[in-house]
């Protein structure tokens, strides 16, 4: 899957670089927004079908607090390290607020700054991939809430993979609920950060 | 504006998924559409990036910044939730120790 995604970006990049499909530039913004709206709709229907609301009720307030702490931790840490980056603190926060949802966040950030969308794409993709490896490695020393927080909004996939490796099925539940809550916040947070 | 639009789409989608029984729980069509949209989006984004000379020139630097933000973001979330969980556990153990 990740190979296919990188292939799509690379082929698109190569065609743009070589000057093919120039006419795409005139309506690419519309294509991006339409794709993002439809993808958000499908993703949220999936969340509704997977009893997200029921699971949210069962999860209790602590898991909801952990999900918001995941967002706060990312934003605070990125804000703290932003002076070390050749970006403004706002731009660093815009990229960080993608939280791992590469398709949506990259598209939203692209409208604001194409170069920052590269940062967002790399950041989001790495968050998911790294979580897949780190969660099973850290599993014996730490508990599911903090392990799942590594993945941000992309917690569902890494948590299923980690549960298969470790046999700890609490990870799937935490991943579903925490990933869901963080995902709901991403489409609101990215435009909010851009508007700051 | 975009924030409101996506917020509304998200709420409508979750409620539709939860309430409308005629929408299948698992759907191959939905998954395929999602993949098609994702690949289209990535292709268009890649094309836009490739067309822009300034972006194409700075792509390696931007990639490095992405790695840095990923490391900072993941460690920030991890530490924040770890601190919070240990605090909740201490609070829960507190009354039992008294």
CSV table of C-alpha atoms in Angstrom, one decimal:
chain,number,residue,atom,x,y,z
A,1,UNK,CA,0.0,0.0,0.0
A,2,UNK,CA,2.7,2.5,1.0
A,3,UNK,CA,4.7,1.5,-2.1
A,4,UNK,CA,1.6,2.3,-4.3
A,5,UNK,CA,1.2,5.6,-2.6
A,6,UNK,CA,4.8,6.6,-3.1
A,7,UNK,CA,4.6,5.4,-6.7
A,8,UNK,CA,1.6,7.7,-7.3
A,9,UNK,CA,3.4,10.7,-5.8
A,10,UNK,CA,6.6,9.9,-7.8
A,11,UNK,CA,4.8,9.4,-11.1
A,12,UNK,CA,2.8,12.6,-10.5
A,13,UNK,CA,6.0,14.4,-9.6
A,14,UNK,CA,7.8,13.1,-12.7
A,15,UNK,CA,5.0,14.1,-15.0
A,16,UNK,CA,4.9,17.6,-13.5
A,17,UNK,CA,8.7,17.9,-13.7
A,18,UNK,CA,8.7,16.8,-17.4
A,19,UNK,CA,5.9,19.2,-18.3
A,20,UNK,CA,3.3,16.6,-19.1
A,21,UNK,CA,-0.5,17.2,-18.3
A,22,UNK,CA,0.0,21.0,-18.0
A,23,UNK,CA,-3.8,21.5,-18.2
A,24,UNK,CA,-4.2,19.6,-14.9
A,25,UNK,CA,-2.8,22.7,-13.1
A,26,UNK,CA,-5.9,24.8,-13.9
A,27,UNK,CA,-8.3,22.5,-12.0
A,28,UNK,CA,-6.1,20.6,-9.6
A,29,UNK,CA,-7.3,22.7,-6.6
A,30,UNK,CA,-10.9,21.6,-7.3
A,31,UNK,CA,-9.8,18.0,-7.8
A,32,UNK,CA,-7.9,18.1,-4.5
A,33,UNK,CA,-10.9,19.5,-2.5
A,34,UNK,CA,-13.4,17.1,-4.1
A,35,UNK,CA,-11.2,14.1,-3.4
A,36,UNK,CA,-10.7,15.3,0.2
A,37,UNK,CA,-14.4,15.8,0.8
A,38,UNK,CA,-15.3,12.4,-0.6
A,39,UNK,CA,-12.5,10.7,1.3
A,40,UNK,CA,-13.5,12.4,4.6
A,41,UNK,CA,-17.2,11.3,4.0
A,42,UNK,CA,-16.2,7.7,3.3
A,43,UNK,CA,-13.8,7.6,6.3
A,44,UNK,CA,-16.5,9.0,8.6
A,45,UNK,CA,-19.1,6.5,7.3
A,46,UNK,CA,-16.6,3.7,8.1
A,47,UNK,CA,-16.2,5.1,11.6
A,48,UNK,CA,-20.0,5.2,12.1
A,49,UNK,CA,-20.3,1.7,10.8
A,50,UNK,CA,-17.6,0.4,13.1
A,51,UNK,CA,-19.7,1.6,16.1
A,52,UNK,CA,-17.4,4.5,16.8
A,53,UNK,CA,-20.1,6.3,18.9
A,54,UNK,CA,-20.9,3.2,20.9
A,55,UNK,CA,-17.2,2.5,21.6
A,56,UNK,CA,-16.7,6.1,22.5
A,57,UNK,CA,-19.4,5.8,25.1
A,58,UNK,CA,-17.9,2.6,26.5
A,59,UNK,CA,-14.3,3.8,26.5
A,60,UNK,CA,-14.9,6.2,29.3
A,61,UNK,CA,-13.5,9.7,29.8
A,62,UNK,CA,-9.9,8.7,30.4
A,63,UNK,CA,-9.5,7.4,26.8
A,64,UNK,CA,-11.0,10.6,25.5
A,65,UNK,CA,-8.6,12.6,27.7
A,66,UNK,CA,-5.7,10.5,26.4
A,67,UNK,CA,-6.7,11.2,22.8
A,68,UNK,CA,-6.7,15.0,23.4
A,69,UNK,CA,-3.4,14.6,25.3
A,70,UNK,CA,-2.0,12.9,22.1
A,71,UNK,CA,-2.9,16.0,20.1
A,72,UNK,CA,-1.7,18.4,22.8
A,73,UNK,CA,1.6,16.5,23.2
A,74,UNK,CA,2.4,16.7,19.5
A,75,UNK,CA,1.5,20.4,19.2
A,76,UNK,CA,3.4,21.4,22.3
A,77,UNK,CA,6.6,19.4,21.4
A,78,UNK,CA,6.6,20.7,17.8
A,79,UNK,CA,6.1,24.2,19.0
A,80,UNK,CA,9.0,23.8,21.4
A,81,UNK,CA,11.4,22.5,18.8
A,82,UNK,CA,10.2,24.9,16.0
A,83,UNK,CA,13.0,27.4,16.7
A,84,UNK,CA,15.4,24.7,15.5
A,85,UNK,CA,13.6,24.4,12.2
A,86,UNK,CA,13.8,26.7,9.1
A,87,UNK,CA,10.0,27.2,9.5
A,88,UNK,CA,7.9,29.6,11.4
A,89,UNK,CA,6.2,28.1,14.5
A,90,UNK,CA,2.9,28.5,12.8
A,91,UNK,CA,4.0,26.4,9.7
A,92,UNK,CA,5.5,23.7,12.0
A,93,UNK,CA,2.1,23.5,13.8
A,94,UNK,CA,0.2,23.4,10.6
A,95,UNK,CA,2.2,20.4,9.4
A,96,UNK,CA,2.1,18.8,12.9
A,97,UNK,CA,-1.7,19.1,13.1
A,98,UNK,CA,-2.0,16.5,10.3
A,99,UNK,CA,-1.4,14.0,13.1
A,100,UNK,CA,-0.7,11.2,10.7
A,101,UNK,CA,-3.7,11.5,8.3
A,102,UNK,CA,-1.5,11.9,5.2
A,103,UNK,CA,-4.1,12.1,2.5
A,104,UNK,CA,-6.3,14.7,4.1
A,105,UNK,CA,-3.7,16.7,5.8
A,106,UNK,CA,-1.4,16.9,2.8
A,107,UNK,CA,-4.2,18.1,0.6
A,108,UNK,CA,-5.4,20.7,3.0
A,109,UNK,CA,-1.9,22.0,3.6
A,110,UNK,CA,-1.2,22.0,-0.2
A,111,UNK,CA,-3.7,24.9,-0.6
A,112,UNK,CA,-1.8,26.9,2.0
A,113,UNK,CA,1.8,26.0,0.9
A,114,UNK,CA,2.9,23.3,-1.6
A,115,UNK,CA,6.4,23.0,0.0
A,116,UNK,CA,4.9,22.6,3.5
A,117,UNK,CA,2.6,19.8,2.1
A,118,UNK,CA,5.8,17.8,1.4
A,119,UNK,CA,6.8,18.2,5.1
A,120,UNK,CA,3.2,17.2,6.1
A,121,UNK,CA,3.3,14.1,3.8
A,122,UNK,CA,6.6,12.9,5.1
A,123,UNK,CA,5.7,13.6,8.7
A,124,UNK,CA,2.3,11.8,8.4
A,125,UNK,CA,3.7,8.8,6.6
A,126,UNK,CA,6.5,8.4,9.0
A,127,UNK,CA,4.2,8.6,12.0
A,128,UNK,CA,2.2,5.6,10.8
A,129,UNK,CA,5.2,3.5,9.7
A,130,UNK,CA,7.3,4.2,12.8
A,131,UNK,CA,4.3,3.4,15.0
A,132,UNK,CA,4.0,0.0,13.4
A,133,UNK,CA,7.6,-0.8,14.4
A,134,UNK,CA,7.7,1.0,17.7
A,135,UNK,CA,4.5,-0.3,19.3
A,136,UNK,CA,5.6,-4.0,19.4
A,137,UNK,CA,9.2,-3.0,20.5
A,138,UNK,CA,8.0,-0.8,23.4
A,139,UNK,CA,5.0,-3.0,24.3
A,140,UNK,CA,6.7,-4.9,27.2
A,141,UNK,CA,7.8,-1.6,29.0
A,142,UNK,CA,4.7,0.6,28.4
A,143,UNK,CA,0.9,0.5,28.4
A,144,UNK,CA,-1.5,0.8,25.4
A,145,UNK,CA,-2.5,4.5,25.9
A,146,UNK,CA,1.0,5.9,25.4
A,147,UNK,CA,1.9,3.3,22.8
A,148,UNK,CA,-1.1,4.1,20.7
A,149,UNK,CA,-0.5,7.9,21.0
A,150,UNK,CA,2.7,7.4,18.9
A,151,UNK,CA,0.5,6.8,15.8
A,152,UNK,CA,-1.8,9.8,16.2
A,153,UNK,CA,-4.8,9.6,13.9
A,154,UNK,CA,-3.3,6.7,12.0
A,155,UNK,CA,-3.6,4.5,15.1
A,156,UNK,CA,-6.0,1.9,13.6
A,157,UNK,CA,-3.6,0.2,11.2
A,158,UNK,CA,-0.6,0.1,13.5
A,159,UNK,CA,-2.7,-1.1,16.4
A,160,UNK,CA,-4.1,-4.1,14.4
A,161,UNK,CA,-0.5,-4.9,13.3
A,162,UNK,CA,0.8,-4.6,16.8
A,163,UNK,CA,-2.0,-6.7,18.3
A,164,UNK,CA,-1.2,-9.5,15.8
A,165,UNK,CA,2.5,-9.4,16.8
A,166,UNK,CA,2.1,-9.0,20.6
A,167,UNK,CA,-1.3,-10.7,21.1
A,168,UNK,CA,-2.5,-7.8,23.2
A,169,UNK,CA,-5.9,-7.0,21.8
A,170,UNK,CA,-6.4,-4.0,24.1
A,171,UNK,CA,-4.3,-2.2,21.5
A,172,UNK,CA,-7.0,-2.6,18.8
A,173,UNK,CA,-9.6,-1.1,21.0
A,174,UNK,CA,-7.4,1.8,22.1
A,175,UNK,CA,-6.3,2.3,18.5
A,176,UNK,CA,-9.8,2.4,17.2
A,177,UNK,CA,-11.1,4.9,19.8
A,178,UNK,CA,-8.0,7.1,20.1
A,179,UNK,CA,-7.4,7.0,16.3
A,180,UNK,CA,-11.1,7.9,15.7
A,181,UNK,CA,-11.1,10.8,18.1
A,182,UNK,CA,-7.8,12.3,16.8
A,183,UNK,CA,-9.1,11.7,13.2
A,184,UNK,CA,-12.3,13.7,13.9
A,185,UNK,CA,-10.1,16.6,15.1
A,186,UNK,CA,-7.7,16.7,12.0
A,187,UNK,CA,-10.1,18.2,9.4
A,188,UNK,CA,-11.0,20.9,12.0
A,189,UNK,CA,-7.4,21.5,13.3
A,190,UNK,CA,-5.5,21.9,10.1
A,191,UNK,CA,-7.7,24.7,8.7
A,192,UNK,CA,-7.7,26.3,12.1
A,193,UNK,CA,-3.9,26.3,12.3
A,194,UNK,CA,-3.8,27.7,8.8
A,195,UNK,CA,-6.2,30.5,9.7
A,196,UNK,CA,-4.2,31.5,12.8
B,1,UNK,CA,-14.8,27.9,6.2
B,2,UNK,CA,-12.9,24.7,5.2
B,3,UNK,CA,-12.8,23.8,8.9
B,4,UNK,CA,-16.7,24.0,9.1
B,5,UNK,CA,-17.2,22.1,5.9
B,6,UNK,CA,-15.0,19.2,7.0
B,7,UNK,CA,-16.4,19.2,10.5
B,8,UNK,CA,-20.0,19.0,9.0
B,9,UNK,CA,-18.9,16.2,6.5
B,10,UNK,CA,-17.4,14.2,9.4
B,11,UNK,CA,-20.4,14.5,11.6
B,12,UNK,CA,-22.8,13.7,8.8
B,13,UNK,CA,-20.7,10.7,7.8
B,14,UNK,CA,-20.4,9.2,11.3
B,15,UNK,CA,-24.2,9.7,11.9
B,16,UNK,CA,-25.0,8.2,8.5
B,17,UNK,CA,-22.8,5.2,9.2
B,18,UNK,CA,-24.3,4.7,12.6
B,19,UNK,CA,-28.0,5.2,11.8
B,20,UNK,CA,-28.6,4.2,8.1
B,21,UNK,CA,-28.9,0.4,8.1
B,22,UNK,CA,-29.0,0.1,4.3
B,23,UNK,CA,-25.4,1.2,4.1
B,24,UNK,CA,-23.4,-2.0,4.3
B,25,UNK,CA,-21.0,-2.5,7.2
B,26,UNK,CA,-18.2,-3.8,5.0
B,27,UNK,CA,-18.2,-2.6,1.4
B,28,UNK,CA,-15.6,-3.5,-1.3
B,29,UNK,CA,-17.0,-0.6,-3.5
B,30,UNK,CA,-16.4,1.9,-0.7
B,31,UNK,CA,-12.9,0.7,-0.2
B,32,UNK,CA,-12.1,0.8,-3.9
B,33,UNK,CA,-13.5,4.3,-4.3
B,34,UNK,CA,-11.4,5.3,-1.3
B,35,UNK,CA,-8.2,3.9,-2.9
B,36,UNK,CA,-9.1,5.5,-6.3
B,37,UNK,CA,-9.5,8.9,-4.6
B,38,UNK,CA,-6.3,8.5,-2.6
B,39,UNK,CA,-4.2,7.6,-5.6
B,40,UNK,CA,-5.8,10.4,-7.7
B,41,UNK,CA,-5.1,12.8,-4.9
B,42,UNK,CA,-1.5,11.7,-4.5
B,43,UNK,CA,-0.9,11.8,-8.2
B,44,UNK,CA,-2.3,15.4,-8.5
B,45,UNK,CA,-0.3,16.5,-5.5
B,46,UNK,CA,2.8,15.0,-6.9
B,47,UNK,CA,2.1,16.7,-10.3
B,48,UNK,CA,1.7,20.0,-8.6
B,49,UNK,CA,4.9,19.6,-6.6
B,50,UNK,CA,6.8,18.6,-9.7
B,51,UNK,CA,5.5,21.6,-11.7
B,52,UNK,CA,6.7,24.0,-9.1
B,53,UNK,CA,10.5,24.6,-9.5
B,54,UNK,CA,11.0,26.2,-6.1
B,55,UNK,CA,9.3,23.2,-4.3
B,56,UNK,CA,11.1,20.6,-6.4
B,57,UNK,CA,14.5,22.3,-5.5
B,58,UNK,CA,13.7,22.2,-1.8
B,59,UNK,CA,12.2,18.7,-1.6
B,60,UNK,CA,15.1,17.0,0.2
B,61,UNK,CA,15.2,19.8,2.9
B,62,UNK,CA,11.4,19.5,3.3
B,63,UNK,CA,11.7,15.8,3.7
B,64,UNK,CA,14.3,16.2,6.4
B,65,UNK,CA,12.1,18.7,8.3
B,66,UNK,CA,9.2,16.2,8.0
B,67,UNK,CA,11.4,13.6,9.7
B,68,UNK,CA,12.3,16.0,12.5
B,69,UNK,CA,8.6,17.0,13.1
B,70,UNK,CA,7.6,13.3,13.1
B,71,UNK,CA,10.2,12.6,15.8
B,72,UNK,CA,9.1,15.6,17.9
B,73,UNK,CA,5.4,14.9,17.4
B,74,UNK,CA,5.6,11.3,18.3
B,75,UNK,CA,7.8,11.8,21.4
B,76,UNK,CA,5.5,14.7,22.5
B,77,UNK,CA,2.4,12.6,22.3
B,78,UNK,CA,4.1,9.6,24.0
B,79,UNK,CA,5.4,11.7,26.9
B,80,UNK,CA,2.2,13.6,27.4
B,81,UNK,CA,0.0,10.5,27.6
B,82,UNK,CA,2.6,8.6,29.7
B,83,UNK,CA,2.6,11.4,32.3
B,84,UNK,CA,-1.2,11.6,32.3
B,85,UNK,CA,-1.6,7.8,32.7
B,86,UNK,CA,0.9,7.6,35.6
B,87,UNK,CA,-0.9,10.5,37.2
B,88,UNK,CA,-4.2,8.8,36.9
B,89,UNK,CA,-2.7,5.6,38.3
B,90,UNK,CA,-1.2,7.5,41.3
B,91,UNK,CA,-4.6,9.1,42.0
B,92,UNK,CA,-6.4,5.8,41.8
B,93,UNK,CA,-3.8,4.1,44.2
B,94,UNK,CA,-3.8,7.1,46.6
B,95,UNK,CA,-7.1,6.5,48.5
B,96,UNK,CA,-6.3,2.8,48.9
B,97,UNK,CA,-2.9,3.6,50.5
B,98,UNK,CA,-4.6,5.9,53.2
